[in-house]
Amino acid sequence: MTSFIHKKLQSNILPSACRSISSLAVTENSENFHSTHDTVLPPFDPFHFFSDYTKSGRCTLRNTKILHAHFLKTAILQSNTFMTNSLMGWYCKSNSMVHALRLFDKTPHPNVISWNILISGCNQNFSFEDSWRNFCKMRFSGFDPNQFTYGSVLSACTALGSPLYGELVYSLALKNGFFSNGYVRAGMIDLFAKLCSFEDALRVFQDVLCENVVCWNAIISGAVKNRENWVALDLFCQMCCRFFMPNSFTFSSILTACAALEELEFGRGVQGWVIKCGAGEDVFVGTAIIDLYAKCRDMDQAVKEFLRMPIRNVVSWTTIISGFVQKDDSISAFHFFKEMRKVGEKINNYTITSVLTACTEPVMIKEAVQLHSWIFKTGFYLDSNVSSALINMYSKIGVVDLSERVFREMESTKNLAMWAVMISAFAQSGSTGRAVELFQRMLQEGLRPDKFCSSSVLSIIDSLSLGRLIHCYILKIGLFTDISVGSSLFTMYSKCGSLEESYTVFEQMPDKDNVSWASMITGFSEHDHAEQAVQLFREMLLEEIRPDQMTLTAALTACSALHSLEKGKEVHGYALRARVGKEVLVGGALVNMYSKCGAIVLARRVFDMLPQKDQFSCSSLVSGYAQNGYIEDALLLFHEIRMADLWIDSFTVSSVIGAVAILNSLDIGTQLHACVTKMGLNAEVSVGSSLVTMYSKCGSIDECHKVFEQIEKPDLISWTAMIVSYAQHGKGAEALKVYDLMRKEGTKPDSVTFVGVLSACSHNGMVEEGYSHLNSMAKEYGIEPGYYHYACMVDLLGRSGRLKEAERFINNMPIEPDALLWGILLAACKVHGDIELGRLAAKRVIELEPCEAGAYVTLSNICADMGWWEDVMKIRSLMEGTGVKKEPGWSSV
């Protein structure tokens, strides 16, 4: 304290003040007593004294009280407002607002600075309501606020979440002539950006030409916080063009925007500015640079920047650990966590949650248990965020019982986030009943589920009645306005098959983000309403919402379902303009769209331009080659994928097997089967179904049965493939046995299954069984028979020689018969020699399809078999008259 005594004494300071300072020095440090009195004191300068005292770090509550006591003895506070304000400021810095308020109340002549110190002190101590009350008192006392007053009270309004108070303050500031003051406008921009809308904040910023870096920082920061990152980059460019020098705050905000957009090149340019301005040593700027490289998946450069930092804090360490977690490099994340502990850096709950996320892989189970023990030892276990991360970690590595144990130990905290994570853990493990039960327990214990709990439980509900009940509860507690809850609601209705209710909920949502638009578009596509999906995408564009990767992928999926190349190209154009045309997610959807639309050359071109190729893009192109008849190209691409050591999923393998089935090559199919077995995919249901179909088309029905037996859990497609295979090979009895076994296993048949069943009955002459199965379609399963089902019955009756019954069956059908049905009857008439009915059937075919040469030829052959050559000549003349020509037969042998 003695170092503060040797100052110049001003003439307007009372001699008693000098004595008080001197005596204070003696009190503080008695060994300096003699030197203090033996030396002539320089003049006392209060400005330097208070400034140096504040900077010294000795501004504690105890020292401030000592000074206060000495000033009271000399009565200097009664006449010197500056010293009173300084003491008040020290009390505020010492987090003692009670003493600051007492001093303020005893100040005989407070000024605007006094009020500003008091209001600012309340803000520093998070007493924002007191800030507002003191501002009101200041106004009632007749003081005119200045720009610092307005800035502080606007900050308090922002913290209180009160835009109305903020607008009142701003109106008063404008009225009193602070319209162009940067400090006031920055406070209002920040308030609007956080509480109202970014558009309002931008309007305040653009009202007057800004000559203040603080305003630029406020609007750029507001843009980043509102995820208007492209706007933030544009504002930064404008700021630089107007020759405003960015500071550390500017750089931190703009680097955060670059990281969110993964704009690495722009970010490197900003880093150049950082180096030029000498802001590279700022720990916040350095951390933002690390975050940029981490978000752009360049962890090598992120590590280099991290090691270059002269000073690192907990945020820097957490950022580099999170970067490795995002890149799925759990080993490196855990390594840096160990290094962080070695250097003694303070660890917070964000660091721990990041490391726990790194341990969410089954191979990290040992490290997960060790980390759990360390968390328990250090006391972080009591932090609800850490406990939630523990629950999530154990659920991700498949140990839900341990998740539930952690939850039970922390259940008494009544933390809603923890309940939401536990519900999500049950949902991910497939324990729908336990998740719903936990949600009900929340209600019974008086806990009000938040948006996370509600969204989690809605994501797993597959019961329409239960979903409606939860919908009613959400409306009751007012959660419907939340975007995540609304999206979960209409997704639930879509998943339960109620697309109309799903779209109604979507329309009623007050706000919609890209996730909600993408989910609704996907819902339309999955329920065979691709046209409505494309129309919804157009509505989204009309509302000037910029589509992201998920939305564009959903729109491309709809275009694939429509096989609309023109619409797909339009969406491709939007993807290119949004700079996501080469991203993995959108790129795969583009390859799939072009493949489904038959533009296989364009599909390959997009595939070759993708910097990273995932399973979906590879599978889509293989499937596209197969479906468009490029069998050799499909096999060659599959070979390239294998040689590149890329992971091959069951969908890719199924596509290749489908191509081999079209090729009808048993040798290649057997080799592929061996490859699939080696990869361990032969038990996959999709692969097994494709193998069944492949062997069936190659004529090896015994191999079909062997492959089918190896499928772990046959689904409807695999059951149907086996039934159809037996039916096509004339093994009707075996097909019906498989059908009975399928029903016993609880799998419901669809219309394709019944085509196989009726075809099996037809090949074995099982007329009564055929009628029985046809009637069961509508009665038992609610499936209306179509042309193929009726065709199987007509074929069954025709093969059995019951031609008249077949005619009656056709005439009594609930749908209008087509040429195919009459053609089947005509073929049966030729086999059984029924001339009259054959004539009638041929007449119906010719009426429905006048250019169908087969009907003329079949009727001509029937007449020829009977020796009716005049009728033969008439039929031939009729063919010539109508211009129908029979194409000549040919053989490749």
XYZ file of C-alpha atoms in Angstrom, residues 314-841:
528
model
C -9.752 -24.707 -20.671
C -11.763 -23.595 -23.711
C -8.777 -24.161 -26.015
C -8.196 -27.668 -24.665
C -11.890 -28.510 -24.858
C -12.066 -27.269 -28.458
C -9.206 -29.497 -29.638
C -10.702 -32.491 -27.796
C -14.139 -31.818 -29.324
C -12.534 -31.599 -32.761
C -11.166 -35.121 -32.438
C -14.536 -36.311 -31.147
C -16.278 -34.868 -34.224
C -13.775 -36.704 -36.413
C -14.483 -39.972 -34.526
C -10.856 -40.091 -33.352
C -11.508 -41.197 -29.787
C -7.889 -42.218 -29.157
C -6.509 -38.736 -29.879
C -9.304 -37.072 -27.886
C -8.473 -39.212 -24.872
C -4.738 -38.542 -25.352
C -5.223 -34.750 -25.240
C -7.409 -35.130 -22.164
C -4.544 -36.930 -20.418
C -2.131 -34.184 -21.503
C -4.536 -31.564 -20.191
C -4.502 -33.254 -16.789
C -0.698 -33.522 -16.823
C -0.169 -29.774 -17.322
C -2.632 -29.057 -14.539
C -5.139 -27.161 -16.654
C -8.486 -26.600 -15.001
C -11.118 -29.031 -16.267
C -14.784 -28.078 -16.479
C -17.951 -30.016 -17.218
C -17.797 -29.168 -20.947
C -14.400 -30.852 -21.185
C -15.707 -33.953 -19.456
C -18.834 -34.211 -21.602
C -16.652 -33.993 -24.716
C -14.426 -36.815 -23.494
C -17.465 -38.888 -22.536
C -18.741 -38.450 -26.075
C -15.401 -39.818 -27.309
C -16.014 -42.958 -25.251
C -19.342 -43.790 -26.922
C -17.796 -46.590 -28.989
C -17.800 -50.235 -27.808
C -13.985 -50.419 -28.123
C -13.674 -47.635 -25.520
C -15.511 -49.513 -22.769
C -12.351 -49.782 -20.617
C -11.610 -46.054 -20.869
C -15.288 -45.293 -20.224
C -15.250 -47.149 -16.899
C -11.953 -45.476 -15.885
C -13.348 -42.052 -16.739
C -16.503 -42.808 -14.765
C -14.358 -43.617 -11.707
C -12.360 -40.389 -12.116
C -15.558 -38.349 -12.431
C -16.899 -39.905 -9.235
C -13.606 -39.191 -7.441
C -13.390 -35.529 -8.519
C -17.000 -34.704 -7.670
C -18.123 -33.933 -11.222
C -20.598 -36.747 -10.770
C -23.017 -34.308 -9.133
C -23.149 -32.145 -12.266
C -26.350 -32.966 -14.144
C -24.756 -32.392 -17.555
C -21.957 -34.845 -16.757
C -24.439 -37.426 -15.471
C -26.518 -37.022 -18.627
C -23.394 -37.555 -20.739
C -22.622 -40.698 -18.720
C -26.110 -42.052 -19.355
C -25.753 -41.315 -23.060
C -22.263 -42.875 -23.194
C -23.357 -46.177 -21.681
C -26.433 -46.354 -23.922
C -24.305 -45.765 -27.053
C -21.928 -48.614 -26.182
C -24.900 -50.903 -25.593
C -24.901 -51.056 -21.779
C -28.303 -49.581 -21.035
C -28.375 -51.214 -17.581
C -25.436 -49.025 -16.514
C -27.229 -45.997 -17.976
C -30.222 -46.809 -15.839
C -28.007 -47.256 -12.751
C -26.496 -43.786 -13.217
C -29.990 -42.388 -13.708
C -31.300 -44.019 -10.526
C -28.395 -42.608 -8.522
C -29.115 -39.086 -9.784
C -32.898 -39.374 -10.079
C -33.495 -37.293 -6.963
C -32.074 -34.199 -8.702
C -35.245 -34.000 -10.803
C -33.185 -32.697 -13.717
C -35.354 -32.745 -16.856
C -32.370 -33.078 -19.206
C -31.357 -36.290 -17.452
C -34.857 -37.741 -17.809
C -34.803 -36.836 -21.506
C -31.445 -38.567 -22.029
C -32.694 -41.694 -20.232
C -35.835 -41.781 -22.387
C -33.640 -41.370 -25.461
C -31.380 -44.206 -24.234
C -34.375 -46.530 -23.939
C -35.537 -45.447 -27.388
C -32.160 -46.148 -29.012
C -32.034 -49.601 -27.448
C -35.500 -50.427 -28.787
C -37.127 -50.429 -25.326
C -40.199 -48.486 -26.372
C -42.291 -49.680 -23.430
C -39.711 -48.614 -20.847
C -39.349 -45.211 -22.493
C -43.109 -44.591 -22.389
C -43.246 -45.891 -18.809
C -40.515 -43.430 -17.764
C -42.425 -40.594 -19.446
C -45.536 -41.554 -17.462
C -43.483 -41.635 -14.247
C -42.407 -38.073 -14.904
C -46.032 -36.987 -14.978
C -46.887 -38.979 -11.850
C -44.007 -37.392 -9.906
C -45.138 -33.911 -10.837
C -42.356 -33.231 -13.314
C -43.335 -31.251 -16.371
C -41.678 -32.800 -19.452
C -39.750 -30.279 -21.498
C -39.271 -30.215 -25.261
C -36.429 -32.742 -25.137
C -38.419 -35.327 -23.177
C -41.471 -34.859 -25.384
C -39.459 -35.079 -28.604
C -37.635 -38.212 -27.426
C -40.779 -40.118 -26.524
C -42.564 -39.027 -29.710
C -39.669 -40.330 -31.801
C -40.327 -43.937 -30.747
C -44.114 -44.065 -30.588
C -45.705 -46.323 -33.211
C -49.214 -46.254 -31.760
C -51.544 -43.632 -33.202
C -53.824 -43.579 -30.123
C -50.915 -43.058 -27.714
C -49.440 -40.427 -30.004
C -52.718 -38.496 -29.980
C -52.803 -38.565 -26.174
C -49.309 -37.091 -25.964
C -50.319 -34.559 -28.630
C -53.159 -33.396 -26.379
C -50.806 -33.099 -23.406
C -48.324 -31.063 -25.461
C -51.121 -28.672 -26.490
C -52.163 -28.397 -22.850
C -48.717 -27.413 -21.521
C -47.992 -25.094 -24.449
C -45.047 -26.938 -26.017
C -46.571 -27.055 -29.485
C -44.903 -23.783 -30.505
C -41.464 -25.379 -30.149
C -40.014 -26.406 -33.522
C -38.461 -29.662 -32.311
C -41.675 -30.811 -30.617
C -43.800 -29.884 -33.643
C -41.426 -31.741 -35.971
C -41.516 -34.815 -33.732
C -45.319 -34.667 -33.700
C -45.874 -34.645 -37.449
C -43.088 -37.211 -37.919
C -44.891 -39.471 -35.435
C -48.170 -39.144 -37.363
C -46.350 -39.825 -40.630
C -44.672 -42.916 -39.174
C -48.038 -44.181 -37.906
C -49.500 -43.852 -41.405
C -51.671 -40.790 -40.786
C -50.209 -38.466 -43.388
C -53.216 -36.127 -43.304
C -52.810 -35.438 -39.569
C -49.063 -35.119 -40.106
C -49.506 -32.368 -42.679
C -52.128 -30.620 -40.506
C -49.642 -30.394 -37.626
C -46.960 -29.169 -40.025
C -49.208 -26.381 -41.339
C -50.134 -25.274 -37.805
C -46.522 -24.884 -36.709
C -45.809 -21.166 -36.176
C -42.134 -21.541 -37.084
C -40.480 -24.058 -39.366
C -36.792 -24.730 -39.750
C -34.927 -26.774 -42.345
C -35.315 -29.952 -40.283
C -39.113 -29.658 -40.197
C -39.341 -28.937 -43.931
C -37.029 -31.875 -44.720
C -39.015 -34.209 -42.441
C -42.351 -33.319 -44.040
C -40.937 -33.649 -47.561
C -39.515 -37.048 -46.612
C -42.875 -38.070 -45.118
C -44.643 -37.354 -48.402
C -41.993 -39.281 -50.337
C -42.139 -42.332 -48.062
C -45.927 -42.521 -48.374
C -45.931 -42.440 -52.194
C -46.861 -38.756 -52.445
C -43.725 -37.642 -54.225
C -45.565 -34.968 -56.227
C -46.713 -33.275 -53.026
C -43.154 -33.548 -51.691
C -41.785 -31.623 -54.674
C -44.577 -29.055 -54.347
C -43.716 -28.580 -50.669
C -40.084 -27.977 -51.617
C -41.246 -25.238 -54.006
C -43.328 -23.645 -51.227
C -40.248 -23.637 -49.039
C -38.310 -21.735 -51.686
C -41.166 -19.251 -52.105
C -40.917 -18.482 -48.383
C -37.253 -17.603 -49.013
C -35.927 -20.346 -46.768
C -32.502 -21.483 -47.893
C -32.496 -25.287 -48.271
C -29.759 -27.186 -46.488
C -28.315 -30.627 -47.219
C -31.143 -32.524 -45.516
C -33.862 -30.621 -47.373
C -32.152 -31.005 -50.743
C -31.652 -34.723 -50.105
C -35.348 -35.132 -49.265
C -36.346 -33.249 -52.443
C -33.995 -35.386 -54.564
C -35.508 -38.528 -53.034
C -38.944 -37.308 -54.149
C -37.628 -36.666 -57.676
C -36.209 -40.198 -57.692
C -39.606 -41.622 -56.784
C -41.227 -39.611 -59.596
C -38.450 -40.580 -62.055
C -38.508 -36.905 -63.026
C -35.154 -35.989 -64.527
C -36.179 -32.381 -65.201
C -37.182 -31.682 -61.584
C -34.101 -33.499 -60.329
C -31.863 -31.247 -62.417
C -33.589 -28.181 -60.933
C -32.851 -29.386 -57.402
C -29.286 -30.125 -58.504
C -29.037 -26.471 -59.534
C -30.150 -25.331 -56.060
C -27.558 -27.649 -54.519
C -24.787 -26.116 -56.638
C -25.875 -22.576 -55.742
C -25.918 -23.540 -52.064
C -22.362 -24.891 -52.485
C -23.319 -28.354 -51.248
C -23.464 -30.182 -54.585
C -20.291 -32.122 -53.792
C -21.125 -32.918 -50.171
C -21.411 -36.613 -49.341
C -25.092 -36.529 -48.339
C -26.335 -34.506 -51.320
C -23.901 -36.196 -53.723
C -25.250 -39.631 -52.870
C -28.835 -38.419 -53.352
C -27.879 -36.951 -56.754
C -26.292 -40.230 -57.887
C -29.422 -42.070 -56.754
C -31.748 -39.607 -58.517
C -29.918 -39.767 -61.846
C -29.715 -43.561 -61.603
C -33.443 -43.922 -60.885
C -34.245 -41.554 -63.774
C -32.168 -43.643 -66.196
C -29.503 -40.942 -66.710
C -26.693 -43.320 -65.826
C -24.028 -41.223 -67.586
C -24.896 -38.192 -65.437
C -24.995 -40.401 -62.353
C -21.454 -41.594 -63.063
C -20.289 -38.033 -63.737
C -21.599 -36.825 -60.361
C -20.127 -39.913 -58.682
C -16.667 -39.253 -60.140
C -16.744 -35.600 -58.973
C -17.500 -36.476 -55.346
C -14.399 -35.906 -53.192
C -15.678 -38.514 -50.727
C -17.765 -41.522 -51.665
C -19.948 -43.207 -49.078
C -21.903 -46.455 -49.053
C -25.070 -44.856 -50.375
C -23.495 -43.258 -53.457
C -21.657 -46.497 -54.335
C -24.770 -48.600 -53.831
C -26.928 -46.187 -55.821
C -24.605 -46.297 -58.826
C -24.271 -50.099 -58.701
C -28.061 -50.388 -58.501
C -28.441 -47.846 -61.309
C -26.122 -49.833 -63.559
C -28.052 -53.037 -62.811
C -31.524 -51.531 -63.308
C -30.522 -49.897 -66.583
C -28.987 -53.051 -68.015
C -25.306 -52.147 -67.527
C -24.553 -55.430 -65.792
C -20.846 -55.559 -66.543
C -20.404 -51.964 -65.344
C -22.207 -52.861 -62.109
C -19.862 -55.809 -61.504
C -16.809 -53.739 -62.432
C -17.771 -50.955 -60.011
C -18.328 -53.511 -57.261
C -14.842 -54.850 -57.941
C -13.402 -51.297 -57.760
C -15.097 -50.733 -54.406
C -13.598 -53.966 -53.104
C -10.134 -53.059 -54.375
C -10.359 -49.585 -52.803
C -11.024 -51.323 -49.476
C -14.207 -49.306 -48.983
C -16.790 -50.661 -46.593
C -19.518 -52.529 -48.470
C -22.942 -52.652 -46.889
C -25.775 -55.076 -47.473
C -27.575 -52.670 -49.822
C -24.595 -52.563 -52.193
C -24.257 -56.347 -52.157
C -28.003 -56.748 -52.812
C -27.729 -54.450 -55.835
C -24.853 -56.485 -57.290
C -26.672 -59.760 -56.691
C -29.703 -58.275 -58.449
C -27.480 -57.457 -61.428
C -26.213 -61.051 -61.524
C -29.813 -62.287 -61.416
C -30.560 -60.226 -64.532
C -27.420 -61.638 -66.157
C -28.676 -65.151 -65.282
C -25.127 -66.351 -64.667
C -24.934 -69.068 -62.018
C -21.116 -69.120 -62.013
C -20.774 -65.418 -61.193
C -23.617 -65.719 -58.702
C -21.878 -68.565 -56.871
C -18.627 -66.586 -56.686
C -20.500 -63.574 -55.355
C -22.251 -65.791 -52.791
C -18.845 -66.973 -51.572
C -17.660 -63.347 -51.304
C -20.763 -62.406 -49.339
C -20.257 -65.328 -46.960
C -16.645 -64.266 -46.425
C -17.778 -60.731 -45.519
C -20.319 -62.155 -43.067
C -23.324 -60.634 -44.843
C -25.072 -63.840 -45.894
C -27.362 -63.706 -42.849
C -28.526 -60.163 -43.694
C -32.154 -60.222 -44.749
C -31.725 -57.990 -47.820
C -28.732 -59.990 -49.063
C -30.495 -63.301 -48.412
C -33.585 -62.171 -50.327
C -31.458 -61.141 -53.317
C -29.624 -64.490 -53.255
C -32.957 -66.346 -53.209
C -34.140 -64.411 -56.263
C -30.789 -64.892 -58.043
C -30.725 -68.669 -57.552
C -34.368 -68.878 -58.543
C -33.751 -67.091 -61.842
C -30.728 -69.322 -62.454
C -32.943 -72.398 -61.970
C -31.379 -73.676 -58.731
C -34.354 -74.009 -56.382
C -32.452 -76.166 -53.869
C -29.890 -73.382 -53.360
C -32.801 -70.983 -52.861
C -33.977 -73.054 -49.930
C -30.458 -73.286 -48.411
C -29.919 -69.542 -48.648
C -33.342 -68.825 -47.161
C -32.575 -71.049 -44.172
C -29.446 -68.976 -43.420
C -31.377 -65.699 -43.031
C -31.529 -64.829 -39.324
C -34.804 -62.896 -39.327
C -36.703 -63.223 -42.617
C -38.849 -60.207 -43.455
C -41.818 -59.903 -45.800
C -39.579 -59.493 -48.868
C -37.539 -62.636 -48.148
C -40.667 -64.713 -47.394
C -42.293 -63.484 -50.602
C -39.119 -64.183 -52.625
C -39.149 -67.805 -51.428
C -42.854 -68.260 -52.137
C -42.524 -66.802 -55.655
C -39.442 -68.952 -56.335
C -41.284 -72.165 -55.439
C -44.304 -71.065 -57.487
C -42.239 -70.275 -60.583
C -40.601 -73.712 -60.408
C -43.921 -75.542 -60.208
C -43.579 -76.409 -56.516
C -46.948 -75.133 -55.426
C -47.253 -77.291 -52.330
C -43.885 -76.087 -51.013
C -44.850 -72.459 -51.753
C -48.044 -72.801 -49.721
C -46.135 -74.415 -46.848
C -43.783 -71.421 -46.747
C -46.821 -69.125 -46.810
C -48.377 -70.909 -43.814
C -45.057 -70.751 -41.930
C -44.795 -67.022 -42.671
C -48.204 -66.378 -41.154
C -47.342 -68.447 -38.067
C -44.232 -66.277 -37.576
C -46.491 -63.213 -37.479
C -45.515 -61.649 -40.821
C -48.477 -60.168 -42.694
C -48.559 -60.781 -46.458
C -48.870 -57.987 -49.000
C -50.266 -57.932 -52.560
C -47.011 -59.305 -54.050
C -47.105 -62.247 -51.634
C -50.611 -63.136 -52.800
C -49.478 -63.095 -56.441
C -46.975 -65.800 -55.517
C -49.556 -67.759 -53.503
C -52.194 -67.669 -56.294
C -49.531 -68.528 -58.862
C -48.609 -71.585 -56.775
C -52.266 -72.633 -56.681
C -52.432 -72.170 -60.470
C -49.400 -74.375 -61.156
C -50.859 -77.156 -59.003
C -54.516 -76.906 -60.036
C -55.687 -75.965 -56.517
C -58.896 -74.191 -57.489
C -60.631 -74.175 -54.103
C -57.442 -73.087 -52.319
C -57.095 -70.316 -54.901
C -60.598 -69.006 -54.195
C -59.920 -69.212 -50.461
C -56.713 -67.184 -50.650
C -58.269 -64.624 -53.006
C -61.160 -64.048 -50.591
C -58.814 -63.805 -47.582
C -57.000 -60.850 -49.150
C -59.778 -58.374 -48.438
C -61.407 -60.100 -45.463
C -58.319 -60.842 -43.350
C -55.744 -58.332 -44.530
C -57.699 -55.487 -46.134
C -55.900 -55.870 -49.488
C -58.029 -55.243 -52.564
C -57.163 -57.732 -55.357
C -55.678 -56.250 -58.532
C -55.312 -57.364 -62.162
C -52.412 -59.717 -61.416
C -54.400 -61.557 -58.735
C -57.413 -61.963 -61.011
C -55.112 -63.046 -63.840
C -53.745 -65.829 -61.604
C -57.288 -67.029 -60.898
C -58.243 -66.980 -64.583
C -55.058 -68.922 -65.358
C -55.900 -71.398 -62.539
C -59.430 -71.989 -63.885
C -58.139 -72.179 -67.462
C -55.458 -74.744 -66.596
C -58.123 -76.800 -64.804
C -60.388 -76.777 -67.912
C -63.118 -74.782 -66.173
C -63.404 -72.327 -69.047
C -67.062 -71.305 -68.583
C -66.375 -70.650 -64.918
C -63.377 -68.561 -65.958
C -65.628 -66.520 -68.284
C -68.146 -65.946 -65.501
C -65.318 -64.999 -63.147
C -64.100 -62.356 -65.598
C -67.574 -60.939 -66.149
C -68.281 -60.755 -62.388
C -65.025 -59.029 -61.451
C -65.392 -55.728 -59.503
C -62.922 -54.105 -61.892
C -63.118 -53.804 -65.655
C -61.188 -56.705 -67.268
C -58.269 -55.818 -69.493
C -56.746 -57.521 -72.546
C -54.400 -59.573 -70.361
C -57.262 -61.459 -68.665
C -59.072 -62.211 -71.940
C -55.747 -63.219 -73.471
C -55.155 -65.788 -70.694
C -58.631 -67.211 -71.321
C -57.968 -67.288 -75.076
C -54.759 -69.288 -74.507
C -56.679 -71.746 -72.303
C -59.349 -72.107 -75.001
C -56.640 -73.084 -77.521
C -55.273 -75.728 -75.122
C -58.710 -77.212 -74.476
C -60.102 -76.667 -78.006
C -63.073 -74.463 -77.065
C -63.704 -72.656 -80.385
C -66.750 -70.573 -79.450
C -65.373 -69.248 -76.208
C -62.031 -68.720 -77.953
C -63.754 -66.542 -80.566
C -65.393 -64.499 -77.793
C -62.117 -64.089 -75.901
